[in-house]
Every structure is written in C-alpha cells, then in structure tokens.
Coordinates of C-alpha atoms and ligand atoms in Angstrom, one line a residue:
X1 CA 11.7 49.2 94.5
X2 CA 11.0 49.3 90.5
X3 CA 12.3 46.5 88.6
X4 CA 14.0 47.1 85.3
X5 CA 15.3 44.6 83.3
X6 CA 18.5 46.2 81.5
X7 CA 19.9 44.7 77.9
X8 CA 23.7 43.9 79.2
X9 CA 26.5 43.1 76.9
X10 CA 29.5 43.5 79.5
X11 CA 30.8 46.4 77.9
X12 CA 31.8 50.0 79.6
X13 CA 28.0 51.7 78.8
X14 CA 26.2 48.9 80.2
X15 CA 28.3 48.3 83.1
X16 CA 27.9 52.0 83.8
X17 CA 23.8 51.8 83.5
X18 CA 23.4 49.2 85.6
X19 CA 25.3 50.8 88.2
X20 CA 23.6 54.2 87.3
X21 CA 20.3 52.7 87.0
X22 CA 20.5 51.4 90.8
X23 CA 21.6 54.5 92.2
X24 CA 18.5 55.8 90.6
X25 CA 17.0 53.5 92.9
X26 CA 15.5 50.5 90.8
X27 CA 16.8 47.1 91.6
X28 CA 18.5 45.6 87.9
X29 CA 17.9 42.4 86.1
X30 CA 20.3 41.6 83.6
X31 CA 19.4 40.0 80.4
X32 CA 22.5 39.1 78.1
X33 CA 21.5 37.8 74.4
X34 CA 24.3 35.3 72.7
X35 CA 23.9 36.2 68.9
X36 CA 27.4 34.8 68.8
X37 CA 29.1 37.4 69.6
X38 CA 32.0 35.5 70.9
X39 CA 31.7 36.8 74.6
X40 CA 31.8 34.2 77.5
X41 CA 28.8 33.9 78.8
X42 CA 29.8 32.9 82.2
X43 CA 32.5 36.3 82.3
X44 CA 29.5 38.5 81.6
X45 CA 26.9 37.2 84.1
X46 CA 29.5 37.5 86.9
X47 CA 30.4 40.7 85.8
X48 CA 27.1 41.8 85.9
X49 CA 26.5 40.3 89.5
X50 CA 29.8 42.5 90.6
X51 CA 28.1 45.4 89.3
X52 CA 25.1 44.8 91.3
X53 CA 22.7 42.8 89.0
X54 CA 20.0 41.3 91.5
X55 CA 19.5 38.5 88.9
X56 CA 21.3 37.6 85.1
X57 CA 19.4 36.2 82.4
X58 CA 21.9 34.3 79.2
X59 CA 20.0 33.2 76.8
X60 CA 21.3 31.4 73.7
X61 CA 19.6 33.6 70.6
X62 CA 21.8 32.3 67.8
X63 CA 19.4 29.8 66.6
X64 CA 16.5 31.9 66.6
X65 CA 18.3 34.6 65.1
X66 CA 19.7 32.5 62.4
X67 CA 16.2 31.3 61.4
X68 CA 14.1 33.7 62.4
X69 CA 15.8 37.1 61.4
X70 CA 18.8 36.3 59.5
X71 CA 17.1 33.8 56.9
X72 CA 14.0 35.9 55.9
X73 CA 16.6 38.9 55.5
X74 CA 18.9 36.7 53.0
X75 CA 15.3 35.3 50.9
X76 CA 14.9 39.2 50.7
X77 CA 18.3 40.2 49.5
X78 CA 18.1 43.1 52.1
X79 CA 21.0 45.4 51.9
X80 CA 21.2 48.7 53.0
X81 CA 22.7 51.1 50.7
X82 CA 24.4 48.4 48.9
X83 CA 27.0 47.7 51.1
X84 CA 25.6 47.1 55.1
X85 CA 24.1 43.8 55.0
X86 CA 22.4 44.0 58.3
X87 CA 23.7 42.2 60.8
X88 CA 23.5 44.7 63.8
X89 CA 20.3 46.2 63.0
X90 CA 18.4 42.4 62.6
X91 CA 19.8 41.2 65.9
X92 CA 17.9 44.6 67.5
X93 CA 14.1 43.5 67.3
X94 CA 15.2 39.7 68.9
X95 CA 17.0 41.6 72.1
X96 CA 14.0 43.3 72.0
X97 CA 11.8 40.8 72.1
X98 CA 13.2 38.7 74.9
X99 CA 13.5 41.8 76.8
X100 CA 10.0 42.1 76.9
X101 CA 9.2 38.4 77.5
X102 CA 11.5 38.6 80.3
X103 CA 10.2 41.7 81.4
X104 CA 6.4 40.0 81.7
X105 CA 8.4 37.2 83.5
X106 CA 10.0 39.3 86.1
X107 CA 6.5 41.6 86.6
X108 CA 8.8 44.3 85.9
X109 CA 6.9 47.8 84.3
X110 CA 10.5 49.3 82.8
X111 CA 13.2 48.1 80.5
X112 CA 16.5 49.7 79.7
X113 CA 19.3 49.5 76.7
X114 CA 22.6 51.1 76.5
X115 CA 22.4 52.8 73.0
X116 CA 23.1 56.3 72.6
X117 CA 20.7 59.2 72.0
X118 CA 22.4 59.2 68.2
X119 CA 22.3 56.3 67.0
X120 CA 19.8 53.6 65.1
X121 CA 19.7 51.1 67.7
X122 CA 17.9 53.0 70.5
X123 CA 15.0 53.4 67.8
X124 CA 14.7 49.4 66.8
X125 CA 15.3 48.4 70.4
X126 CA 12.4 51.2 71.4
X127 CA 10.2 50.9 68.5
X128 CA 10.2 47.2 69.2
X129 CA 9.8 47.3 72.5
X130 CA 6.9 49.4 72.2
X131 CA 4.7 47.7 69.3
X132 CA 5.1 44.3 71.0
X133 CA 4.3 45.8 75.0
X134 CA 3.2 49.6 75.1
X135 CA 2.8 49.6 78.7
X136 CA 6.4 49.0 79.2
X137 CA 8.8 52.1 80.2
X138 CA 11.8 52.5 78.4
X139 CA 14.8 54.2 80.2
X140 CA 18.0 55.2 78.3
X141 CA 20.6 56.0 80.6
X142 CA 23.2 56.8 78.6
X143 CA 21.0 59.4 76.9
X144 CA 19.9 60.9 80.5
X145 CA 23.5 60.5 82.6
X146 CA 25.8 63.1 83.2
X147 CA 29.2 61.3 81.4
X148 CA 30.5 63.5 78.6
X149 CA 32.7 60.7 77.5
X150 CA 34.3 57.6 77.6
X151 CA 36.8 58.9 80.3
X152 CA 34.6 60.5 82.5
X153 CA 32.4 56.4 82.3
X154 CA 35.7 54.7 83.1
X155 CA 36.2 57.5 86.1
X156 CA 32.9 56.2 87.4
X157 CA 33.5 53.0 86.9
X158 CA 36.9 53.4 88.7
X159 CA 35.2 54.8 91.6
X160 CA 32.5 52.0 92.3
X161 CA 34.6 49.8 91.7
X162 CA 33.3 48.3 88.8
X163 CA 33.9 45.3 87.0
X164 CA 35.0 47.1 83.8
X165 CA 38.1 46.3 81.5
X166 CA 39.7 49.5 81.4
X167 CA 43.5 48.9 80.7
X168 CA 43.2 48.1 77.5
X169 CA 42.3 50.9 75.3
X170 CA 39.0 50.3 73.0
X171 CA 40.2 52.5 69.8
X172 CA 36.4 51.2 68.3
X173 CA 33.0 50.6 69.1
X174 CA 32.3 47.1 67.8
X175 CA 28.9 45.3 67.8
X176 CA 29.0 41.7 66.4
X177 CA 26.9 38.6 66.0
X178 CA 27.0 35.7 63.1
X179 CA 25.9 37.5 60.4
X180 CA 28.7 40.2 61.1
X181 CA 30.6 42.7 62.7
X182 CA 30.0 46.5 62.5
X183 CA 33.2 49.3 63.8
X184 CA 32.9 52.4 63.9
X185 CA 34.5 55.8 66.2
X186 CA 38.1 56.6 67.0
X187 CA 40.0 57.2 63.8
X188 CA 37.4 55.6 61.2
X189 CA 35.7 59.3 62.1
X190 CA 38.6 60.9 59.6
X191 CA 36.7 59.9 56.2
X192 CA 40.2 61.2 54.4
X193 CA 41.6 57.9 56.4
X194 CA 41.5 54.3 55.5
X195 CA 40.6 52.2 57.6
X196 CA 43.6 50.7 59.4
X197 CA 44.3 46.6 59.4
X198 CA 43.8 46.6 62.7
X199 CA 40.1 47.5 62.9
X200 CA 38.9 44.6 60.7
X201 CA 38.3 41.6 63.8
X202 CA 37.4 38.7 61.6
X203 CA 38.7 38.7 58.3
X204 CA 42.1 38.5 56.7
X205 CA 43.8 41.1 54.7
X206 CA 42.6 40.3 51.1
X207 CA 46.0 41.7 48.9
X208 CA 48.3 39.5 51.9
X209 CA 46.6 36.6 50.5
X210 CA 48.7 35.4 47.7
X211 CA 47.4 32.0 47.3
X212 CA 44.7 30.4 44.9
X213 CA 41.6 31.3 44.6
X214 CA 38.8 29.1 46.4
X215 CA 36.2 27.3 44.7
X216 CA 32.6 26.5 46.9
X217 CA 29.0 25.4 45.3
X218 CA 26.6 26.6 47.3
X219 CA 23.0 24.5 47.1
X220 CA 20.5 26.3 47.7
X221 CA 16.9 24.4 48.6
X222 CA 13.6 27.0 48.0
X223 CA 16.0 29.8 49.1
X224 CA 17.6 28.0 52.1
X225 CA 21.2 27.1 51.9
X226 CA 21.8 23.8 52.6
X227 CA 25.2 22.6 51.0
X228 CA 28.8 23.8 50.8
X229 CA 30.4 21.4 48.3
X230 CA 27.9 18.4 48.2
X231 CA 28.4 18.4 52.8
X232 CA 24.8 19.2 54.6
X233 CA 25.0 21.5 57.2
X234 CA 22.3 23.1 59.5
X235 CA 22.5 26.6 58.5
X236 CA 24.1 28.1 61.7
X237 CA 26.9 25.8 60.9
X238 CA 27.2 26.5 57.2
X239 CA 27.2 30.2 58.3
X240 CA 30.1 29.9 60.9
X241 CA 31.5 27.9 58.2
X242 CA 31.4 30.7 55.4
X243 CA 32.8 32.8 57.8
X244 CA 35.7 31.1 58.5
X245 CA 36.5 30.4 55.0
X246 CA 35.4 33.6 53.2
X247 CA 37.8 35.4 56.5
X248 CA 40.7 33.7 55.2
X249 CA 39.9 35.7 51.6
X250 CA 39.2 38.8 53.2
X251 CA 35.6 38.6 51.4
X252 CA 32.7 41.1 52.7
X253 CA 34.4 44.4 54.0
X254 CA 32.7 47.3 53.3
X255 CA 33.8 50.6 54.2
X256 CA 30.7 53.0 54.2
X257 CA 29.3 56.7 54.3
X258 CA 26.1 55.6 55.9
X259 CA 22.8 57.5 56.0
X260 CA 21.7 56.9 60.0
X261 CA 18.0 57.3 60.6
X262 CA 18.4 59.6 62.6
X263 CA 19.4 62.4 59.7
X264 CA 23.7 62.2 60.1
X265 CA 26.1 60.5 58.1
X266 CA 28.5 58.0 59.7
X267 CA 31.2 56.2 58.7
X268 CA 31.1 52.6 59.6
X269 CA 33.2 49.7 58.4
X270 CA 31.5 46.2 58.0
X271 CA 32.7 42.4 58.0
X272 CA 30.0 39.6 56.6
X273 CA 32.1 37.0 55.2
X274 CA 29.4 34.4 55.3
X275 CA 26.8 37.1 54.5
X276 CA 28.1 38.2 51.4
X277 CA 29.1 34.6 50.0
X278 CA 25.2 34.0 50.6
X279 CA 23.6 37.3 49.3
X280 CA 25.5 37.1 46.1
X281 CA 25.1 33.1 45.7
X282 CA 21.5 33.5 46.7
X283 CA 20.5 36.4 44.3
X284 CA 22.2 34.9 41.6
X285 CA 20.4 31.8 41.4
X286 CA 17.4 33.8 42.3
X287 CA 17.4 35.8 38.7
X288 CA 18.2 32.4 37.0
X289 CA 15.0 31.1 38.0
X290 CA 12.5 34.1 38.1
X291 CA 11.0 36.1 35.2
X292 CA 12.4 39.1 34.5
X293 CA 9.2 40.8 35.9
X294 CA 9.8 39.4 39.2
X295 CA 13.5 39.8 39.3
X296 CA 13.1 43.1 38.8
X297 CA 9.7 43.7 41.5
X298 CA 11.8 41.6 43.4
X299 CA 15.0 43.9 43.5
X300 CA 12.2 46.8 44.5
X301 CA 10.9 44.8 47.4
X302 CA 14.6 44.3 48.9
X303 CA 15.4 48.1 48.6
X304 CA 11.9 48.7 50.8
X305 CA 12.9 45.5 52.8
X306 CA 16.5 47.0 53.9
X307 CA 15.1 50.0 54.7
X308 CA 12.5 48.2 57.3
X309 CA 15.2 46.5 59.0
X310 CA 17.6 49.3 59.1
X311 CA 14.7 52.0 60.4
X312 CA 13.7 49.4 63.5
X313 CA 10.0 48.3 61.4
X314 CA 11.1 44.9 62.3
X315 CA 7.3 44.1 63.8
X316 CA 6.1 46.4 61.1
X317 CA 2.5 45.1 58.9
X318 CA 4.4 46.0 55.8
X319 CA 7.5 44.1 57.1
X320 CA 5.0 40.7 57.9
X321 CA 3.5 41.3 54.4
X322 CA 6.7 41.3 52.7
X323 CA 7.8 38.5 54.4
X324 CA 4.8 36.6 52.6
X325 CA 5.7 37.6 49.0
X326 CA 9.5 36.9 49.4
X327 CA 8.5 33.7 50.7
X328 CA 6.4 33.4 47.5
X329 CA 9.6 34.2 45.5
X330 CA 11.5 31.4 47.1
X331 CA 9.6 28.8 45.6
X332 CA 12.0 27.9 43.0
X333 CA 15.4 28.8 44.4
X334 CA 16.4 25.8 44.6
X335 CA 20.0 24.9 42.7
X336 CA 23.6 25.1 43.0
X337 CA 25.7 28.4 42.2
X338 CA 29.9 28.2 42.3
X339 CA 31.5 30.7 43.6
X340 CA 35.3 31.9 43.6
X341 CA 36.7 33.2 46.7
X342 CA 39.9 35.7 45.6
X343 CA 41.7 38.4 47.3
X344 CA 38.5 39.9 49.1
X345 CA 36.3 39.1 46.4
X346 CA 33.5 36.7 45.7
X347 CA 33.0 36.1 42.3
X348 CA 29.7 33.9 41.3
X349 CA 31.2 31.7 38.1
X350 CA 28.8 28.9 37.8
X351 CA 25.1 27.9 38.3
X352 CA 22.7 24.9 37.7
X353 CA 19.1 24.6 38.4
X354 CA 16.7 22.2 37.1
X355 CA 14.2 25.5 37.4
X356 CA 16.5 27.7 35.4
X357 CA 14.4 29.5 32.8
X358 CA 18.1 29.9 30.3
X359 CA 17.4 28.1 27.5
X360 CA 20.6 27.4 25.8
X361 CA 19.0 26.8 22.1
X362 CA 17.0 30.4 22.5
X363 CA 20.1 32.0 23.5
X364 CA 22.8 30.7 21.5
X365 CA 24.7 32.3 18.5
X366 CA 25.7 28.5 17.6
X367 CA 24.2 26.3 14.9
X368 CA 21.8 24.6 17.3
X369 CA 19.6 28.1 17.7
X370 CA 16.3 27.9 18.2
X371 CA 15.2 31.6 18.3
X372 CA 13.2 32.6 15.6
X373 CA 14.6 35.9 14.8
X374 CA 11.9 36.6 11.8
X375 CA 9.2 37.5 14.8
X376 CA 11.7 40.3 16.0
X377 CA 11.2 42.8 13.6
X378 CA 7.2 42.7 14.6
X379 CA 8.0 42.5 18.0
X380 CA 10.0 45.6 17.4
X381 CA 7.5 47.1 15.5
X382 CA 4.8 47.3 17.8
X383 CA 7.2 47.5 21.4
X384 CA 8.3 51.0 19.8
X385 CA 5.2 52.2 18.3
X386 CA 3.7 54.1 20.9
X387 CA 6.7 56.5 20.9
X388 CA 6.9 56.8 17.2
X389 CA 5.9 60.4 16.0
Ligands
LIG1 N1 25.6 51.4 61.7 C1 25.1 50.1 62.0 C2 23.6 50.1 62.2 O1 23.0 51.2 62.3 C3 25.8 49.5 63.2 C4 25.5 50.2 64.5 C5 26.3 49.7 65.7 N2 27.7 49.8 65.4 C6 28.7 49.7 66.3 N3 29.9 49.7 65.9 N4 28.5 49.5 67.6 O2 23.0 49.1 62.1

C-alpha cells in the first residue's frame, strides 16, 4: 500500500481526507503542526487514530515559526495590501517543510493537504513542497472528491462514523496560529455586511472598551523585540503577551477586500494584536534610524517581500536574497518606541534611540537652531535646475 503522509488539523476537510484518502487505498500518516493554534494536541491525534490514521505525528512548530518565519517577516515590515499581516500564509512553507522531512522519514513517495482548489494555501503548501522535494506527489483531495459542500462532508463523515464535531454549527472558516487569526465564508461573503462581533475569536470590541488608554515601550535590539516596559521576554512570550494585551483594546482587526493569487477577490477579516503593536513599533523606530534613502528602498523591499509570502515564494532565491538586505537594515534598530493602546488603535507617541539620526538643533524652530538656512537658497537653486525652462 502507498504511504501518504496527510497535513491534519482535526477539522471536517481533513478528517474527510484522511478517510477518503484510505478508501483510495493508501495507508495515512498524520502529521499535525502546533503554530499555536490553541487546539489540544492530544484531542487531535486521537481523533485522527479514530479516523484511521496508521501513525500521528505532533510536532511543536511555535518556536521555529516564531524565529524562523515570523521574525524575518516583522524586520521586513511585510504586509500584504496594507492590512493582512501574514500570519496564515507564513505558517504555510513550515507545514510544508516538516511534511516533507517527515515524508523522507516515513519512505513515503506522496503527501497530502486539505486546502481547496481556490484558495492561496494549496499553492504555498504545493510550491513548497515541490522546490524543497520534486520527487514527492502531491494529492489534494478536497480538490478531486465528490462533496459539493460542507453538508454533503458531514453526511460522510456521519456515515463512517467519523470522529467529527458536527453539532455545533461552524458559521466561519478560521485558520489561526501566534501571529494571528484569519475568518472568512458564511456571512463575511455579503461585502454590504459588517462583520458581526461574533466572528472576531481573540480580540475585544474596541468602542465597549471605555477605559484608559494603555501605555507599553517596546525595546527593540537590531530589529528583535526584546522588552515590554523595561521586563525581558523570549519573543514567543512577548508575542503571546501582546496578544493578550492589545485583545483587550481590540488593536489589529482588519476587515479586507483581498486580492487571492489565484485572480478572485475575497473578503477576509484579520486579528494580529501582537502583530500590529510590533509592525508599527518596529517600523517606526526603523525610519528614526535609517536615511531617508533607505527608509524609502526599504518600504519598496517590504511591498516585494509581502507579495513573496503571500504568493507561496517562501523558499524563493529572491526571498533568501531579501532576507540578507533586511537583515542588513536591522543593524541599527535598536531603541525604545511607546506606544498607546486605545479603543482598537495603536498609536506610536514616543521613541528614543541612541542611533536616531533627529537632531533636535537642525530641526528646531527654537533659539538653539543649528540649521544654516543661508545654504538653502543654493540648495534650492541647483535641486530645481534641471526642470527650469
Ligand atoms: N486569506 C488568507 C491568506 O490567503 C487566509 C487564508 C485562510 N483563511 C481561513 N479563514 N481559513 O493567507
């Protein structure tokens, strides 16, 4: 019997695949990835042994995918169409990755995810899969199967008696890890709706918060946050920290028209408490200590860099190379930058660096001014000369 080893998060399409991909008569190993997506391990490796798993694979990711993916994405100030800061579409190329290393382990020739034939994920979990092991076969189920809909799944399910939760009713498709949670389908598909309360899983209603606003410094070392208020933490913790924190303020919801890569629109709404605190702390103190040149080459090189990430170019040469010359931006990101955490806003209100390139005397209108403003009119004179008739 073929082996395949099957990306399982415990949900309806996977449990379905796995069943599926055993009647097409391979024998299924399991691999579940903990990105911190808040799902008991132990509930979803005996699920997937009720469904007929011949062996489950858990592996603990968050680490990895803090350091490895999340942190060069945050040096890069990656954001996708301004508002999508990532977080499904990084944890895609580690699944990936450990699928493969777990497919060389196993000696099996075929691996298999659960994303649909529409979306963005089969392409980074594919094109990953692919540039790291082209000898491995890919199988899709959900693409190939005959289910029309989540009904006719759960009628399957029902019937095989398989270990699926179907008396609750899922009104959204929700993918989360640490650096955030992506919803999308049921009723968030009328773009003349808002998106209800409901939908949001980790943040608080930002106009029910009628309290003060919250103060944090964030220190930053070469690009790496290190600090809330003055209190080390290893950055997974100062993540789940932010999250907490900026939840209760209702910071980092985004409700967006996105352009998939695969040429629809879709609406999706977004939570990234802790991601959004860090982006906008982080590219703050980033323009404080750079050049204008570079802030600005920089802000070119993050467009380019979202795009990677979002179009599955994880393992991409252009994505390694960029990777070198953010890392060659960090070198002076080091400093402290206040933000204010206020009805679902962050708000960056302070910042101190001993790389900051703002001179006070150059920029002040006060007495102590430094800035000889006799060398402007020449400076003017010859920046404006070329386009002077
Ligand atoms: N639109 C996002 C992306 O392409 C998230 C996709 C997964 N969303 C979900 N709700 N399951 O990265």
């Amino acid at each position: 019997m073929s082996k395949v080893i099957l990306a399982y998060s415990g949900g309806l399409d996977t449990t379905c695949a796995l069943h599926w991909l055993k009647q097409q008569g391979y024998s299924v190993v399991c691999f579940m990835a903990d990105l911190g997506q808040g799902h008991d391990a132990a509930i979803v490796k005996e699920k997937a042994l009720a469904a007929g798993a011949l062996k489950v694979y858990v592996k603990d990711l968050r680490e990895e995918f803090i350091q490895d993916f999340v942190l060069p994405s945050l040096k890069a100030n990656a954001i996708y169409e301004g508002k999508y800061l990532l977080a499904t579409a990084l944890g895609r190329p580690l699944i990936a990755k450990h699928l493969v290393d777990i497919a060389h382990r196993e000696k099996a020739k075929f691996v298999a995810h659960g994303s649909t034939g529409k979306g963005n994920d089969q392409v980074r979990f594919e094109v990953s899969v692919k540039i790291l092991d082209p000898q491995l076969e890919i199988i899709a189920p959900v693409r190939i199967w005959q289910f029309k809909s989540r009904e006719e799944e759960i009628e399957y399910a029902k019937k095989y008696n398989l270990p699926v939760d179907v008396t609750k009713k899922k009104p959204y498709s929700i993918d989360e890890n640490l650096w955030g949670v992506s919803i999308e389908a049921g009723i968030l598909e009328n773009l003349s709706v808002e998106p209800p309360e409901s939908a949001y899983q980790i943040t608080k209603n930002p106009s029910a918060h009628a309290g003060f606003p919250r103060y944090l410094d964030i220190y930053f070392q070469k690009g790496v946050p290190k600090k809330i208020d003055a209190r080390a933490y290893k950055l997974i913790d100062l993540i789940k920290e932010l999250n907490n924190l900026g939840g209760l303020y209702g910071i980092g919801r985004t409700d967006v028209v996105e352009n998939r890569l695969v040429g629809i629109k879709s609406r999706e709404i977004y939570e990234a408490p802790a991601a959004t605190i860090l982006y906008s702390a982080h590219k703050d103190l980033e323009g404080l200590v750079s050049d204008r040149m570079m802030q600005h080459f920089k802000e070119m090189i993050s467009l380019k860099y979202s795009e990677l990430v979002y179009d599955g170019l994880w393992y991409s040469p252009l994505k390694e190379a960029l990777d070198k010359f953010v890392d060659a931006t960090q070198k002076n990101v080091t400093g402290s930058i206040k933000v204010k955490l206020f009805k679902g806003s962050c708000t960056v209100v302070a910042r101190k660096s001993s790389f900051s390139l703002y001179k006070k005397e150059m920029a002040t209108y006060g007495k102590e001014d430094k800035f000889d403003k006799k060398l402007a009119k020449g400076f003017i004179e010859i920046w404006g000369m070329p386009y002077r008739k």
